PDB file of C-alpha atoms in Angstrom:
ATOM      1  CA  MET A1351     -27.972 -41.505  -3.308  1.00  0.00           C
ATOM      2  CA  PRO A1352     -28.774 -40.817  -6.956  1.00  0.00           C
ATOM      3  CA  ASP A1353     -32.179 -42.056  -8.107  1.00  0.00           C
ATOM      4  CA  GLY A1354     -31.087 -43.277 -11.511  1.00  0.00           C
ATOM      5  CA  PRO A1355     -28.476 -43.268 -14.243  1.00  0.00           C
ATOM      6  CA  ASP A1356     -29.447 -39.751 -15.409  1.00  0.00           C
ATOM      7  CA  GLU A1357     -28.882 -38.279 -11.962  1.00  0.00           C
ATOM      8  CA  LEU A1358     -25.629 -40.213 -11.591  1.00  0.00           C
ATOM      9  CA  ALA A1359     -24.408 -38.857 -14.939  1.00  0.00           C
ATOM     10  CA  GLU A1360     -25.337 -35.320 -13.875  1.00  0.00           C
ATOM     11  CA  LEU A1361     -23.338 -35.676 -10.654  1.00  0.00           C
ATOM     12  CA  ALA A1362     -20.338 -36.980 -12.600  1.00  0.00           C
ATOM     13  CA  ARG A1363     -20.606 -34.003 -15.000  1.00  0.00           C
ATOM     14  CA  ARG A1364     -20.787 -31.507 -12.119  1.00  0.00           C
ATOM     15  CA  ARG A1365     -17.814 -33.144 -10.404  1.00  0.00           C
ATOM     16  CA  GLU A1366     -15.764 -32.952 -13.620  1.00  0.00           C
ATOM     17  CA  GLU A1367     -16.607 -29.245 -14.002  1.00  0.00           C
ATOM     18  CA  LEU A1368     -15.483 -28.614 -10.426  1.00  0.00           C
ATOM     19  CA  TYR A1369     -12.228 -30.510 -11.002  1.00  0.00           C
ATOM     20  CA  GLN A1370     -11.578 -28.331 -14.055  1.00  0.00           C
ATOM     21  CA  GLU A1371     -12.159 -25.205 -11.948  1.00  0.00           C
ATOM     22  CA  LEU A1372      -9.779 -26.569  -9.298  1.00  0.00           C
ATOM     23  CA  GLY A1373      -7.133 -26.912 -11.986  1.00  0.00           C
ATOM     24  CA  GLN A1374      -7.400 -23.184 -12.656  1.00  0.00           C
ATOM     25  CA  VAL A1375      -6.808 -22.092  -9.059  1.00  0.00           C
ATOM     26  CA  GLY A1376      -3.669 -19.996  -8.811  1.00  0.00           C
ATOM     27  CA  ASP A1377      -1.210 -19.482  -5.968  1.00  0.00           C
ATOM     28  CA  PHE A1378      -2.897 -19.254  -2.598  1.00  0.00           C
ATOM     29  CA  ARG A1379      -2.188 -18.817   1.078  1.00  0.00           C
ATOM     30  CA  ARG A1380      -4.182 -19.228   4.261  1.00  0.00           C
ATOM     31  CA  GLY A1381      -4.992 -16.231   6.364  1.00  0.00           C
ATOM     32  CA  SER A1382      -6.994 -13.069   6.747  1.00  0.00           C
ATOM     33  CA  LEU A1383      -6.096  -9.556   5.711  1.00  0.00           C
ATOM     34  CA  ASN A1384      -6.955  -6.836   8.188  1.00  0.00           C
ATOM     35  CA  GLU A1385      -6.748  -3.084   7.836  1.00  0.00           C
ATOM     36  CA  VAL A1386      -6.032  -1.326  11.122  1.00  0.00           C
ATOM     37  CA  ARG A1387      -5.561   2.248  12.261  1.00  0.00           C
ATOM     38  CA  ARG A1388      -3.809   3.140  15.479  1.00  0.00           C
ATOM     39  CA  LYS A1389      -3.269   6.122  17.729  1.00  0.00           C
ATOM     40  CA  CYS A1390       0.421   6.958  18.099  1.00  0.00           C
ATOM     41  CA  GLY A1391       0.148   7.744  21.811  1.00  0.00           C
ATOM     42  CA  LYS A1392       1.461  11.308  21.656  1.00  0.00           C
ATOM     43  CA  PRO A1393      -1.062  13.548  23.454  1.00  0.00           C
ATOM     44  CA  ASN A1394      -0.541  16.553  21.137  1.00  0.00           C
ATOM     45  CA  CYS A1395      -0.777  14.570  17.896  1.00  0.00           C
ATOM     46  CA  ALA A1396      -3.721  15.032  15.550  1.00  0.00           C
ATOM     47  CA  CYS A1397      -4.543  11.340  15.894  1.00  0.00           C
ATOM     48  CA  ALA A1398      -5.197  11.861  19.636  1.00  0.00           C
ATOM     49  CA  ARG A1399      -8.198  14.115  18.930  1.00  0.00           C
ATOM     50  CA  ALA A1400     -11.675  12.694  19.338  1.00  0.00           C
ATOM     51  CA  GLY A1401     -13.101  11.460  16.080  1.00  0.00           C
ATOM     52  CA  HIS A1402      -9.729  11.089  14.345  1.00  0.00           C
ATOM     53  CA  PRO A1403      -9.544   7.599  12.796  1.00  0.00           C
ATOM     54  CA  GLY A1404      -5.901   7.130  13.762  1.00  0.00           C
ATOM     55  CA  ARG A1405      -2.723   6.617  11.808  1.00  0.00           C
ATOM     56  CA  GLY A1406      -2.630   4.204   8.959  1.00  0.00           C
ATOM     57  CA  PRO A1407      -3.996   2.198   7.514  1.00  0.00           C
ATOM     58  CA  GLN A1408      -1.666  -0.652   8.325  1.00  0.00           C
ATOM     59  CA  TYR A1409      -2.290  -4.053   6.804  1.00  0.00           C
ATOM     60  CA  ASN A1410      -1.793  -7.312   8.633  1.00  0.00           C
ATOM     61  CA  LEU A1411      -1.942 -10.836   7.289  1.00  0.00           C
ATOM     62  CA  THR A1412      -2.919 -13.134  10.144  1.00  0.00           C
ATOM     63  CA  ARG A1413      -3.091 -16.911  10.239  1.00  0.00           C
ATOM     64  CA  SER A1414      -3.036 -19.692  12.746  1.00  0.00           C
ATOM     65  CA  GLU A1415       0.149 -21.726  12.910  1.00  0.00           C
ATOM     66  CA  GLY A1416       0.813 -24.411  15.476  1.00  0.00           C
ATOM     67  CA  GLY A1417      -2.048 -23.232  17.669  1.00  0.00           C
ATOM     68  CA  ARG A1418      -0.799 -19.639  17.691  1.00  0.00           C
ATOM     69  CA  THR A1419      -1.877 -16.636  15.675  1.00  0.00           C
ATOM     70  CA  ARG A1420       0.884 -15.204  13.524  1.00  0.00           C
ATOM     71  CA  ALA A1421       0.690 -11.721  12.033  1.00  0.00           C
ATOM     72  CA  VAL A1422       2.777 -10.275   9.237  1.00  0.00           C
ATOM     73  CA  HIS A1423       2.718  -6.535   8.509  1.00  0.00           C
ATOM     74  CA  LEU A1424       2.380  -5.738   4.823  1.00  0.00           C
ATOM     75  CA  LYS A1425       3.185  -2.480   3.073  1.00  0.00           C
ATOM     76  CA  PRO A1426       0.762  -1.085   0.505  1.00  0.00           C
ATOM     77  CA  GLY A1427       1.854  -1.960  -3.006  1.00  0.00           C
ATOM     78  CA  PRO A1428       2.779  -5.164  -4.806  1.00  0.00           C
ATOM     79  CA  GLU A1429       3.307  -7.173  -1.606  1.00  0.00           C
ATOM     80  CA  LEU A1430      -0.178  -6.328  -0.314  1.00  0.00           C
ATOM     81  CA  GLU A1431      -1.853  -6.915  -3.679  1.00  0.00           C
ATOM     82  CA  LYS A1432      -0.154 -10.316  -3.999  1.00  0.00           C
ATOM     83  CA  ALA A1433      -1.371 -11.289  -0.520  1.00  0.00           C
ATOM     84  CA  ARG A1434      -4.918 -10.144  -1.394  1.00  0.00           C
ATOM     85  CA  ARG A1435      -4.953 -12.282  -4.534  1.00  0.00           C
ATOM     86  CA  GLU A1436      -3.559 -15.314  -2.725  1.00  0.00           C
ATOM     87  CA  VAL A1437      -6.008 -15.074   0.198  1.00  0.00           C
ATOM     88  CA  ALA A1438      -8.891 -14.737  -2.294  1.00  0.00           C
ATOM     89  CA  GLU A1439      -7.639 -17.789  -4.210  1.00  0.00           C
ATOM     90  CA  TYR A1440      -7.487 -19.774  -0.967  1.00  0.00           C
ATOM     91  CA  GLU A1441     -11.140 -18.924  -0.281  1.00  0.00           C
ATOM     92  CA  ARG A1442     -12.008 -19.963  -3.840  1.00  0.00           C
ATOM     93  CA  PHE A1443     -10.078 -23.235  -3.347  1.00  0.00           C
ATOM     94  CA  ARG A1444     -11.905 -23.983  -0.085  1.00  0.00           C
ATOM     95  CA  ASP A1445     -15.268 -23.287  -1.721  1.00  0.00           C
ATOM     96  CA  LEU A1446     -14.513 -25.575  -4.658  1.00  0.00           C
ATOM     97  CA  VAL A1447     -13.297 -28.403  -2.406  1.00  0.00           C
ATOM     98  CA  GLY A1448     -16.506 -28.077  -0.367  1.00  0.00           C
ATOM     99  CA  ARG A1449     -18.607 -28.258  -3.517  1.00  0.00           C
ATOM    100  CA  VAL A1450     -16.721 -31.354  -4.768  1.00  0.00           C
ATOM    101  CA  THR A1451     -17.252 -32.972  -1.373  1.00  0.00           C
ATOM    102  CA  GLU A1452     -20.985 -32.252  -1.531  1.00  0.00           C
ATOM    103  CA  VAL A1453     -21.232 -33.848  -4.981  1.00  0.00           C
ATOM    104  CA  ASN A1454     -19.267 -36.899  -3.810  1.00  0.00           C
ATOM    105  CA  GLU A1455     -21.466 -37.322  -0.750  1.00  0.00           C
ATOM    106  CA  THR A1456     -24.686 -37.148  -2.768  1.00  0.00           C
TER     107      THR A1456
END
């Protein structure tokens, strides 16, 4: 609990700043982006050699939906960059909501 009117005013100011930041959050989506490399399985392929990182990279957007993990393969380019921005905005949104909650619970 705030100790006095000055501290209460400071909390209200911080909350208002956070609400303004929330208003600037762009499009977002839940999930994680993963970069993976895989071996193709052909024994004579270069990717089968020891030390070869594998084919790729391939990019997957994964998220939980209805208790199951869903993965979507993304191609490098605009689709991948859009997903990166949206996942980053979701993390920003979650952080801001957590900070507003902390201020409200003080």
